[in-house]
The first five atom37 places (N, CA, C, CB, O) and aatype in JSON, in Angstrom:
{
  "aatype": [20, 20, 20, 20, 20, 20, 20, 20, 20, 20, 20, 20, 20, 20, 20, 20, 20, 20, 20, 20, 20, 20, 20, 20, 20, 20, 20, 20, 20, 20, 20, 20, 20, 20, 20, 20, 20, 20, 20, 20, 20, 20, 20, 20, 20, 20, 20, 20, 20, 20, 20, 20, 20, 20, 20, 20, 20, 20, 20, 20, 20, 20, 20, 20, 20, 20, 20, 20, 20, 20, 20, 20, 20, 20, 20, 20, 20, 20, 20, 20, 20, 20, 20, 20, 20, 20, 20, 20, 20, 20, 20, 20, 20, 20, 20, 20, 20, 20, 20, 20, 20, 20, 20, 20, 20, 20, 20, 20, 20, 20, 20, 20, 20, 20, 20, 20, 20, 20],
  "atom_mask": [
    [1, 1, 1, 1, 1],
    [1, 1, 1, 1, 1],
    [1, 1, 1, 1, 1],
    [1, 1, 1, 1, 1],
    [1, 1, 1, 1, 1],
    [1, 1, 1, 1, 1],
    [1, 1, 1, 1, 1],
    [1, 1, 1, 1, 1],
    [1, 1, 1, 1, 1],
    [1, 1, 1, 1, 1],
    [1, 1, 1, 1, 1],
    [1, 1, 1, 1, 1],
    [1, 1, 1, 1, 1],
    [1, 1, 1, 1, 1],
    [1, 1, 1, 1, 1],
    [1, 1, 1, 1, 1],
    [1, 1, 1, 1, 1],
    [1, 1, 1, 1, 1],
    [1, 1, 1, 1, 1],
    [1, 1, 1, 1, 1],
    [1, 1, 1, 1, 1],
    [1, 1, 1, 1, 1],
    [1, 1, 1, 1, 1],
    [1, 1, 1, 1, 1],
    [1, 1, 1, 1, 1],
    [1, 1, 1, 1, 1],
    [1, 1, 1, 1, 1],
    [1, 1, 1, 1, 1],
    [1, 1, 1, 1, 1],
    [1, 1, 1, 1, 1],
    [1, 1, 1, 1, 1],
    [1, 1, 1, 1, 1],
    [1, 1, 1, 1, 1],
    [1, 1, 1, 1, 1],
    [1, 1, 1, 1, 1],
    [1, 1, 1, 1, 1],
    [1, 1, 1, 1, 1],
    [1, 1, 1, 1, 1],
    [1, 1, 1, 1, 1],
    [1, 1, 1, 1, 1],
    [1, 1, 1, 1, 1],
    [1, 1, 1, 1, 1],
    [1, 1, 1, 1, 1],
    [1, 1, 1, 1, 1],
    [1, 1, 1, 1, 1],
    [1, 1, 1, 1, 1],
    [1, 1, 1, 1, 1],
    [1, 1, 1, 1, 1],
    [1, 1, 1, 1, 1],
    [1, 1, 1, 1, 1],
    [1, 1, 1, 1, 1],
    [1, 1, 1, 1, 1],
    [1, 1, 1, 1, 1],
    [1, 1, 1, 1, 1],
    [1, 1, 1, 1, 1],
    [1, 1, 1, 1, 1],
    [1, 1, 1, 1, 1],
    [1, 1, 1, 1, 1],
    [1, 1, 1, 1, 1],
    [1, 1, 1, 1, 1],
    [1, 1, 1, 1, 1],
    [1, 1, 1, 1, 1],
    [1, 1, 1, 1, 1],
    [1, 1, 1, 1, 1],
    [1, 1, 1, 1, 1],
    [1, 1, 1, 1, 1],
    [1, 1, 1, 1, 1],
    [1, 1, 1, 1, 1],
    [1, 1, 1, 1, 1],
    [1, 1, 1, 1, 1],
    [1, 1, 1, 1, 1],
    [1, 1, 1, 1, 1],
    [1, 1, 1, 1, 1],
    [1, 1, 1, 1, 1],
    [1, 1, 1, 1, 1],
    [1, 1, 1, 1, 1],
    [1, 1, 1, 1, 1],
    [1, 1, 1, 1, 1],
    [1, 1, 1, 1, 1],
    [1, 1, 1, 1, 1],
    [1, 1, 1, 1, 1],
    [1, 1, 1, 1, 1],
    [1, 1, 1, 1, 1],
    [1, 1, 1, 1, 1],
    [1, 1, 1, 1, 1],
    [1, 1, 1, 1, 1],
    [1, 1, 1, 1, 1],
    [1, 1, 1, 1, 1],
    [1, 1, 1, 1, 1],
    [1, 1, 1, 1, 1],
    [1, 1, 1, 1, 1],
    [1, 1, 1, 1, 1],
    [1, 1, 1, 1, 1],
    [1, 1, 1, 1, 1],
    [1, 1, 1, 1, 1],
    [1, 1, 1, 1, 1],
    [1, 1, 1, 1, 1],
    [1, 1, 1, 1, 1],
    [1, 1, 1, 1, 1],
    [1, 1, 1, 1, 1],
    [1, 1, 1, 1, 1],
    [1, 1, 1, 1, 1],
    [1, 1, 1, 1, 1],
    [1, 1, 1, 1, 1],
    [1, 1, 1, 1, 1],
    [1, 1, 1, 1, 1],
    [1, 1, 1, 1, 1],
    [1, 1, 1, 1, 1],
    [1, 1, 1, 1, 1],
    [1, 1, 1, 1, 1],
    [1, 1, 1, 1, 1],
    [1, 1, 1, 1, 1],
    [1, 1, 1, 1, 1],
    [1, 1, 1, 1, 1],
    [1, 1, 1, 1, 1],
    [1, 1, 1, 1, 1],
    [1, 1, 1, 1, 1],
    [1, 1, 1, 1, 1]
  ],
  "atom_positions": [
    [[0.82, -1.2, 0.0], [0.0, 0.0, 0.0], [0.86, 1.26, 0.0], [-0.93, 0.0, 1.2], [0.58, 2.23, -0.71]],
    [[1.9, 1.23, 0.8], [2.79, 2.39, 0.88], [3.49, 2.64, -0.46], [3.83, 2.18, 1.98], [3.78, 3.79, -0.8]],
    [[3.75, 1.58, -1.21], [4.38, 1.69, -2.52], [3.46, 2.4, -3.51], [4.77, 0.31, -3.06], [3.92, 3.2, -4.32]],
    [[2.17, 2.1, -3.46], [1.19, 2.74, -4.35], [1.07, 4.22, -4.01], [-0.19, 2.04, -4.24], [1.01, 5.05, -4.92]],
    [[1.02, 4.57, -2.75], [0.93, 5.97, -2.35], [2.17, 6.77, -2.78], [0.76, 6.06, -0.83], [2.09, 7.97, -3.01]],
    [[3.28, 6.08, -2.9], [4.51, 6.73, -3.32], [4.44, 7.17, -4.8], [5.7, 5.78, -3.11], [5.04, 8.18, -5.16]],
    [[3.72, 6.43, -5.65], [3.66, 6.73, -7.09], [2.49, 7.64, -7.49], [3.56, 5.44, -7.85], [2.47, 8.13, -8.61]],
    [[1.53, 7.86, -6.62], [0.36, 8.68, -6.95], [0.75, 10.11, -7.37], [-0.59, 8.73, -5.76], [0.2, 10.6, -8.35]],
    [[1.66, 10.79, -6.67], [2.02, 12.15, -7.14], [2.62, 12.15, -8.55], [3.02, 12.78, -6.17], [2.37, 13.07, -9.32]],
    [[3.4, 11.13, -8.88], [3.99, 11.06, -10.22], [2.93, 10.85, -11.3], [5.03, 9.94, -10.28], [3.0, 11.44, -12.37]],
    [[1.97, 10.01, -11.0], [0.88, 9.77, -11.95], [0.06, 11.04, -12.14], [-0.03, 8.62, -11.46], [-0.31, 11.38, -13.26]],
    [[-0.22, 11.76, -11.06], [-0.97, 13.0, -11.15], [-0.19, 14.07, -11.93], [-1.31, 13.51, -9.75], [-0.78, 14.82, -12.71]],
    [[1.12, 14.16, -11.72], [1.93, 15.12, -12.47], [1.95, 14.77, -13.97], [3.37, 15.14, -11.92], [1.89, 15.66, -14.81]],
    [[2.02, 13.48, -14.28], [1.99, 13.05, -15.67], [0.65, 13.41, -16.32], [2.26, 11.54, -15.77], [0.61, 13.89, -17.45]],
    [[-0.44, 13.18, -15.6], [-1.77, 13.51, -16.12], [-1.9, 15.02, -16.32], [-2.87, 13.0, -15.16], [-2.49, 15.46, -17.31]],
    [[-1.38, 15.81, -15.4], [-1.43, 17.27, -15.52], [-0.62, 17.74, -16.74], [-0.9, 17.93, -14.24], [-1.08, 18.6, -17.49]],
    [[0.57, 17.18, -16.92], [1.4, 17.56, -18.07], [0.71, 17.19, -19.37], [2.78, 16.89, -17.98], [0.75, 17.96, -20.33]],
    [[0.09, 16.03, -19.42], [-0.64, 15.6, -20.62], [-1.8, 16.54, -20.92], [-1.15, 14.16, -20.45], [-2.03, 16.89, -22.07]],
    [[-2.53, 16.94, -19.9], [-3.67, 17.85, -20.09], [-3.2, 19.22, -20.59], [-4.45, 18.02, -18.76], [-3.85, 19.82, -21.44]],
    [[-2.09, 19.7, -20.06], [-1.56, 21.0, -20.51], [-1.12, 20.94, -21.96], [-0.38, 21.44, -19.63], [-1.42, 21.85, -22.73]],
    [[-0.43, 19.9, -22.36], [0.02, 19.74, -23.75], [-1.17, 19.6, -24.69], [0.95, 18.52, -23.88], [-1.17, 20.17, -25.78]],
    [[-2.19, 18.86, -24.28], [-3.39, 18.7, -25.1], [-4.11, 20.05, -25.28], [-4.34, 17.66, -24.46], [-4.53, 20.38, -26.39]],
    [[-4.24, 20.81, -24.2], [-4.93, 22.1, -24.27], [-4.14, 23.07, -25.16], [-5.11, 22.7, -22.85], [-4.74, 23.82, -25.93]],
    [[-2.83, 23.06, -25.05], [-2.01, 23.94, -25.9], [-2.16, 23.57, -27.37], [-0.52, 23.84, -25.48], [-2.28, 24.46, -28.21]],
    [[-2.17, 22.29, -27.71], [-2.37, 21.85, -29.09], [-3.75, 22.24, -29.61], [-2.19, 20.36, -29.19], [-3.87, 22.65, -30.77]],
    [[-4.76, 22.11, -28.79], [-6.11, 22.48, -29.18], [-6.2, 23.99, -29.43], [-7.11, 22.06, -28.1], [-6.81, 24.42, -30.41]],
    [[-5.59, 24.78, -28.56], [-5.58, 26.24, -28.73], [-4.85, 26.62, -30.01], [-4.91, 26.91, -27.52], [-5.31, 27.5, -30.74]],
    [[-3.73, 25.98, -30.3], [-2.96, 26.28, -31.52], [-3.76, 25.93, -32.77], [-1.63, 25.52, -31.52], [-3.74, 26.68, -33.75]],
    [[-4.45, 24.81, -32.75], [-5.21, 24.41, -33.94], [-6.4, 25.35, -34.18], [-5.7, 22.96, -33.79], [-6.79, 25.57, -35.33]],
    [[-6.98, 25.89, -33.13], [-8.1, 26.82, -33.29], [-7.62, 28.16, -33.85], [-8.82, 27.03, -31.96], [-8.37, 28.83, -34.56]],
    [[-6.41, 28.57, -33.54], [-5.87, 29.85, -33.98], [-5.06, 29.75, -35.26], [-5.02, 30.45, -32.9], [-4.55, 30.77, -35.73]],
    [[-4.92, 28.58, -35.84], [-4.02, 28.38, -36.96], [-4.37, 29.22, -38.18], [-4.01, 26.93, -37.34], [-3.48, 29.79, -38.8]],
    [[-5.64, 29.3, -38.54], [-6.04, 30.08, -39.72], [-5.69, 31.56, -39.54], [-7.54, 29.92, -39.99], [-5.19, 32.19, -40.48]],
    [[-5.96, 32.11, -38.37], [-5.63, 33.51, -38.12], [-4.13, 33.73, -38.16], [-6.2, 33.96, -36.77], [-3.67, 34.74, -38.7]],
    [[-3.36, 32.81, -37.59], [-1.91, 32.94, -37.61], [-1.37, 32.88, -39.04], [-1.27, 31.84, -36.77], [-0.47, 33.65, -39.39]],
    [[-1.91, 31.98, -39.85], [-1.48, 31.88, -41.25], [-1.83, 33.14, -42.02], [-2.11, 30.66, -41.91], [-1.04, 33.61, -42.84]],
    [[-3.0, 33.68, -41.77], [-3.41, 34.9, -42.43], [-2.5, 36.07, -42.05], [-4.87, 35.23, -42.07], [-2.11, 36.86, -42.91]],
    [[-2.16, 36.17, -40.78], [-1.25, 37.22, -40.33], [0.14, 37.05, -40.95], [-1.15, 37.22, -38.81], [0.78, 38.04, -41.32]],
    [[0.59, 35.82, -41.05], [1.89, 35.54, -41.65], [1.91, 35.92, -43.12], [2.24, 34.07, -41.47], [2.89, 36.48, -43.61]],
    [[0.83, 35.6, -43.83], [0.74, 35.95, -45.25], [0.7, 37.47, -45.44], [-0.5, 35.3, -45.89], [1.32, 38.0, -46.36]],
    [[-0.02, 38.16, -44.59], [-0.07, 39.62, -44.66], [1.3, 40.24, -44.41], [-1.09, 40.16, -43.66], [1.69, 41.17, -45.11]],
    [[2.01, 39.72, -43.44], [3.36, 40.24, -43.15], [4.3, 40.01, -44.33], [3.93, 39.58, -41.88], [5.1, 40.88, -44.67]],
    [[4.2, 38.85, -44.95], [5.02, 38.58, -46.13], [4.65, 39.51, -47.28], [4.87, 37.11, -46.57], [5.52, 39.99, -48.0]],
    [[3.36, 39.76, -47.44], [2.91, 40.67, -48.49], [3.41, 42.08, -48.28], [1.41, 40.67, -48.56], [3.85, 42.73, -49.23]],
    [[3.36, 42.56, -47.05], [3.87, 43.9, -46.73], [5.36, 43.99, -47.06], [3.63, 44.24, -45.23], [5.81, 44.97, -47.65]],
    [[6.11, 42.97, -46.68], [7.55, 42.98, -46.94], [7.84, 42.97, -48.44], [8.22, 41.78, -46.27], [8.74, 43.68, -48.91]],
    [[7.09, 42.17, -49.2], [7.3, 42.1, -50.66], [6.97, 43.43, -51.32], [6.44, 40.99, -51.27], [7.7, 43.89, -52.2]],
    [[5.87, 44.05, -50.91], [5.47, 45.34, -51.5], [6.49, 46.42, -51.16], [4.06, 45.75, -50.99], [6.85, 47.22, -52.03]],
    [[6.96, 46.45, -49.91], [7.98, 47.43, -49.54], [9.24, 47.25, -50.37], [8.3, 47.33, -48.06], [9.84, 48.23, -50.81]],
    [[9.65, 46.01, -50.57], [10.86, 45.73, -51.36], [10.68, 46.18, -52.81], [11.2, 44.22, -51.3], [11.59, 46.77, -53.39]],
    [[9.51, 45.9, -53.38], [9.25, 46.29, -54.77], [9.2, 47.81, -54.91], [7.93, 45.68, -55.26], [9.73, 48.35, -55.88]],
    [[8.58, 48.5, -53.95], [8.52, 49.95, -54.02], [9.9, 50.59, -53.81], [7.54, 50.48, -52.97], [10.21, 51.61, -54.42]],
    [[10.71, 49.98, -52.96], [12.06, 50.49, -52.74], [12.9, 50.35, -54.02], [12.73, 49.74, -51.56], [13.7, 51.22, -54.35]],
    [[12.69, 49.24, -54.72], [13.47, 48.96, -55.93], [12.98, 49.77, -57.14], [13.41, 47.46, -56.25], [13.79, 50.29, -57.89]],
    [[11.66, 49.87, -57.32], [11.09, 50.45, -58.53], [10.54, 51.86, -58.36], [10.02, 49.57, -59.03], [10.22, 52.5, -59.36]],
    [[10.42, 52.35, -57.17], [9.82, 53.67, -56.96], [8.3, 53.55, -56.93], [10.26, 54.65, -58.07], [7.76, 52.53, -56.5]],
    [[7.62, 54.58, -57.38], [6.15, 54.61, -57.36], [5.58, 53.54, -58.28], [5.63, 56.0, -57.76], [6.04, 53.36, -59.41]],
    [[4.55, 52.82, -57.79], [3.92, 51.76, -58.58], [2.41, 51.83, -58.43], [4.44, 50.37, -58.14], [1.9, 52.24, -57.38]],
    [[1.69, 51.44, -59.46], [0.24, 51.38, -59.41], [-0.19, 50.03, -58.86], [-0.38, 51.63, -60.8], [0.62, 49.12, -58.67]],
    [[-1.47, 49.92, -58.6], [-2.03, 48.66, -58.11], [-1.78, 47.53, -59.14], [-3.55, 48.8, -57.82], [-1.45, 46.41, -58.77]],
    [[-1.93, 47.86, -60.41], [-1.72, 46.87, -61.47], [-0.26, 46.41, -61.5], [-2.13, 47.44, -62.83], [0.02, 45.25, -61.78]],
    [[0.67, 47.33, -61.22], [2.09, 46.97, -61.18], [2.41, 46.08, -59.99], [2.95, 48.23, -61.14], [3.34, 45.27, -60.05]],
    [[1.65, 46.22, -58.9], [1.92, 45.45, -57.69], [1.32, 44.03, -57.73], [1.36, 46.18, -56.48], [1.73, 43.17, -56.96]],
    [[0.37, 43.79, -58.63], [-0.25, 42.46, -58.69], [0.75, 41.33, -58.93], [-1.3, 42.44, -59.78], [0.68, 40.33, -58.22]],
    [[1.67, 41.44, -59.88], [2.63, 40.34, -60.06], [3.56, 40.13, -58.87], [3.46, 40.59, -61.29], [4.09, 39.04, -58.68]],
    [[3.75, 41.17, -58.07], [4.63, 41.07, -56.91], [4.06, 40.09, -55.88], [4.84, 42.45, -56.26], [4.8, 39.33, -55.26]],
    [[2.73, 40.12, -55.69], [2.1, 39.28, -54.66], [1.39, 38.06, -55.25], [1.12, 40.11, -53.86], [0.74, 37.32, -54.51]],
    [[1.5, 37.85, -56.54], [0.72, 36.81, -57.21], [0.92, 35.41, -56.62], [1.06, 36.78, -58.67], [-0.06, 34.76, -56.27]],
    [[2.13, 34.94, -56.49], [2.39, 33.57, -56.04], [2.89, 33.51, -54.6], [3.42, 32.91, -56.95], [3.66, 32.62, -54.25]],
    [[2.46, 34.43, -53.8], [2.89, 34.49, -52.4], [2.19, 33.42, -51.58], [2.62, 35.9, -51.82], [0.98, 33.22, -51.7]],
    [[2.94, 32.73, -50.73], [2.35, 31.72, -49.84], [3.06, 31.76, -48.5], [2.45, 30.29, -50.47], [4.16, 32.29, -48.37]],
    [[2.4, 31.18, -47.49], [2.96, 31.16, -46.14], [2.56, 29.87, -45.45], [2.48, 32.4, -45.32], [1.46, 29.36, -45.65]],
    [[3.47, 29.35, -44.64], [3.16, 28.18, -43.81], [3.96, 28.26, -42.53], [3.46, 26.86, -44.56], [5.03, 28.86, -42.47]],
    [[3.41, 27.64, -41.52], [4.07, 27.63, -40.22], [5.07, 26.48, -40.17], [3.04, 27.52, -39.08], [4.88, 25.46, -40.84]],
    [[6.13, 26.63, -39.38], [7.08, 25.53, -39.23], [6.4, 24.31, -38.59], [8.28, 25.98, -38.39], [5.55, 24.45, -37.71]],
    [[6.79, 23.15, -39.03], [6.29, 21.87, -38.5], [4.8, 21.68, -38.73], [6.59, 21.78, -37.03], [4.14, 20.98, -37.95]],
    [[4.27, 22.28, -39.78], [2.86, 22.14, -40.09], [2.69, 21.93, -41.58], [2.07, 23.39, -39.63], [3.46, 22.46, -42.38]],
    [[1.7, 21.15, -41.95], [1.41, 20.92, -43.37], [0.48, 21.98, -43.94], [0.79, 19.55, -43.55], [0.41, 22.15, -45.16]],
    [[-0.23, 22.68, -43.07], [-1.18, 23.69, -43.52], [-0.45, 24.85, -44.17], [-2.02, 24.19, -42.34], [0.59, 25.3, -43.69]],
    [[-1.01, 25.34, -45.28], [-0.4, 26.41, -46.04], [-1.5, 27.34, -46.55], [0.45, 25.86, -47.22], [-2.63, 26.9, -46.8]],
    [[-1.18, 28.6, -46.7], [-2.12, 29.57, -47.24], [-1.39, 30.31, -48.36], [-2.64, 30.57, -46.13], [-0.19, 30.57, -48.28]],
    [[-2.13, 30.64, -49.42], [-1.52, 31.3, -50.57], [-2.47, 32.34, -51.14], [-1.13, 30.27, -51.65], [-3.67, 32.29, -50.9]],
    [[-1.92, 33.28, -51.89], [-2.7, 34.3, -52.56], [-3.26, 33.7, -53.85], [-1.85, 35.58, -52.86], [-2.5, 33.3, -54.73]],
    [[-4.58, 33.63, -53.95], [-5.21, 33.1, -55.17], [-5.73, 34.23, -56.05], [-6.36, 32.15, -54.8], [-5.79, 34.09, -57.27]],
    [[-6.1, 35.34, -55.42], [-6.6, 36.5, -56.17], [-5.8, 37.73, -55.74], [-8.15, 36.71, -55.93], [-6.1, 38.33, -54.7]],
    [[-4.79, 38.11, -56.53], [-3.96, 39.25, -56.13], [-4.72, 40.56, -55.96], [-2.87, 39.46, -57.15], [-4.35, 41.39, -55.14]],
    [[-5.8, 40.76, -56.74], [-6.56, 41.99, -56.62], [-7.22, 42.11, -55.25], [-7.63, 42.07, -57.72], [-7.16, 43.16, -54.61]],
    [[-7.85, 41.04, -54.8], [-8.5, 41.05, -53.48], [-7.47, 41.19, -52.36], [-9.33, 39.78, -53.28], [-7.7, 41.89, -51.37]],
    [[-6.34, 40.52, -52.54], [-5.28, 40.6, -51.53], [-4.78, 42.04, -51.41], [-4.1, 39.64, -51.88], [-4.59, 42.55, -50.31]],
    [[-4.56, 42.69, -52.55], [-4.12, 44.08, -52.53], [-5.2, 45.0, -51.99], [-3.71, 44.53, -53.94], [-4.89, 46.0, -51.34]],
    [[-6.48, 44.67, -52.24], [-7.58, 45.47, -51.69], [-7.56, 45.45, -50.16], [-8.93, 44.94, -52.2], [-8.0, 46.41, -49.52]],
    [[-7.07, 44.37, -49.58], [-7.05, 44.29, -48.13], [-5.76, 44.83, -47.53], [-7.25, 42.86, -47.69], [-5.77, 45.39, -46.43]],
    [[-4.65, 44.68, -48.24], [-3.36, 45.02, -47.64], [-2.93, 46.47, -47.9], [-2.3, 44.08, -48.17], [-2.28, 47.07, -47.04]],
    [[-3.27, 47.04, -49.04], [-2.85, 48.41, -49.33], [-3.49, 49.44, -48.39], [-3.18, 48.76, -50.76], [-2.78, 50.32, -47.91]],
    [[-4.8, 49.36, -48.11], [-5.36, 50.31, -47.13], [-4.72, 50.17, -45.74], [-6.87, 50.11, -47.01], [-4.53, 51.16, -45.02]],
    [[-4.39, 48.93, -45.37], [-3.71, 48.7, -44.08], [-2.34, 49.4, -44.08], [-3.54, 47.18, -43.82], [-1.97, 50.03, -43.09]],
    [[-1.6, 49.28, -45.18], [-0.28, 49.88, -45.26], [-0.36, 51.42, -45.26], [0.45, 49.39, -46.52], [0.49, 52.09, -44.68]],
    [[-1.38, 51.96, -45.9], [-1.57, 53.41, -45.89], [-1.93, 53.87, -44.48], [-2.68, 53.83, -46.9], [-1.42, 54.88, -44.0]],
    [[-2.82, 53.13, -43.81], [-3.24, 53.49, -42.46], [-2.08, 53.41, -41.46], [-4.38, 52.57, -42.0], [-2.0, 54.22, -40.53]],
    [[-1.2, 52.45, -41.66], [-0.05, 52.29, -40.78], [1.1, 53.23, -41.14], [0.44, 50.85, -40.82], [2.16, 53.22, -40.51]],
    [[0.89, 54.04, -42.17], [1.88, 55.01, -42.64], [3.16, 54.35, -43.14], [2.21, 55.98, -41.53], [4.26, 54.88, -42.95]],
    [[3.02, 53.2, -43.78], [4.15, 52.53, -44.41], [4.33, 53.08, -45.82], [3.94, 50.98, -44.44], [5.46, 53.28, -46.29]],
    [[3.2, 53.32, -46.5], [3.22, 53.85, -47.86], [2.27, 55.04, -47.95], [2.83, 52.76, -48.89], [1.46, 55.28, -47.06]],
    [[2.4, 55.78, -49.05], [1.46, 56.88, -49.31], [0.75, 56.61, -50.62], [2.19, 58.26, -49.35], [1.27, 55.93, -51.51]],
    [[-0.44, 57.13, -50.72], [-1.26, 56.97, -51.92], [-1.36, 58.35, -52.58], [-2.68, 56.38, -51.58], [-1.88, 59.29, -51.99]],
    [[-0.87, 58.45, -53.81], [-0.89, 59.73, -54.52], [-1.51, 59.55, -55.89], [0.53, 60.31, -54.65], [-1.55, 58.45, -56.44]],
    [[-2.0, 60.67, -56.44], [-2.59, 60.64, -57.77], [-1.63, 61.32, -58.74], [-3.99, 61.34, -57.79], [-1.28, 62.49, -58.57]],
    [[-1.19, 60.57, -59.75], [-0.29, 61.1, -60.77], [-0.87, 60.78, -62.15], [1.14, 60.51, -60.62], [-1.12, 59.62, -62.47]],
    [[-1.07, 61.81, -62.94], [-1.6, 61.64, -64.31], [-2.91, 60.85, -64.32], [-0.57, 60.93, -65.18], [-3.14, 60.04, -65.22]],
    [[-3.76, 61.08, -63.35], [-5.06, 60.41, -63.3], [-5.01, 58.99, -62.75], [-5.64, 60.39, -64.66], [-6.05, 58.33, -62.69]],
    [[-3.84, 58.51, -62.36], [-3.71, 57.17, -61.8], [-3.27, 57.27, -60.34], [-2.7, 56.32, -62.62], [-2.53, 58.18, -59.96]],
    [[-3.73, 56.33, -59.56], [-3.31, 56.27, -58.15], [-2.03, 55.43, -58.08], [-4.45, 55.67, -57.23], [-2.0, 54.29, -58.54]],
    [[-0.99, 56.01, -57.5], [0.28, 55.3, -57.33], [0.61, 55.23, -55.84], [1.43, 56.0, -58.13], [0.16, 56.05, -55.05]],
    [[1.4, 54.25, -55.5], [1.81, 54.03, -54.12], [3.31, 54.23, -54.02], [1.42, 52.61, -53.63], [4.08, 53.77, -54.87]],
    [[3.73, 54.93, -52.97], [5.14, 55.21, -52.72], [5.47, 54.88, -51.27], [5.48, 56.69, -53.05], [4.6, 54.95, -50.4]],
    [[6.7, 54.54, -51.02], [7.15, 54.36, -49.63], [7.22, 55.72, -48.95], [8.54, 53.64, -49.57], [7.59, 56.72, -49.56]],
    [[6.87, 55.74, -47.68], [7.0, 56.98, -46.91], [8.47, 57.19, -46.57], [6.13, 56.94, -45.61], [9.23, 56.24, -46.38]],
    [[8.85, 58.45, -46.51], [10.24, 58.75, -46.19], [10.43, 58.99, -44.73], [10.73, 59.94, -46.96], [11.55, 59.26, -44.29]]
  ]
}
C-alpha cells in the first residue's frame, strides 16, 4: 500500500502535463487560420515594400505580379495559405499599409500610385 501511495504524485503530475500539452495543441489548432493569415499579410507587406524600394512609385496593377504567387506556412505544419486572387489581396493590404503610414497613396496623371513613406 505504501508503494502505491509513493507513485500517486507522479501519476498526477503526468496527467497534468498531458492535459496542458493537449490544451495547448487544441488552442494552436483553433488559432491556426488567423496565424497563417497574419503571416501571409506580413510577407505581403515585406514584398510590397521591397518592390517599391526597388522600382519607386507603382500602381495597383504593377503590384499584382509582386504578390501573385505568395504563400505562407508555419514551421512543422502541413497547412499552407496562398494568394489566389492578387486583386483582393491588394484590396485588403494596401489600405492597411496606408493606415499604418508605411506607404502613401498619390494621384499622378489620373492614376493612383503608391510610394514608400520617407
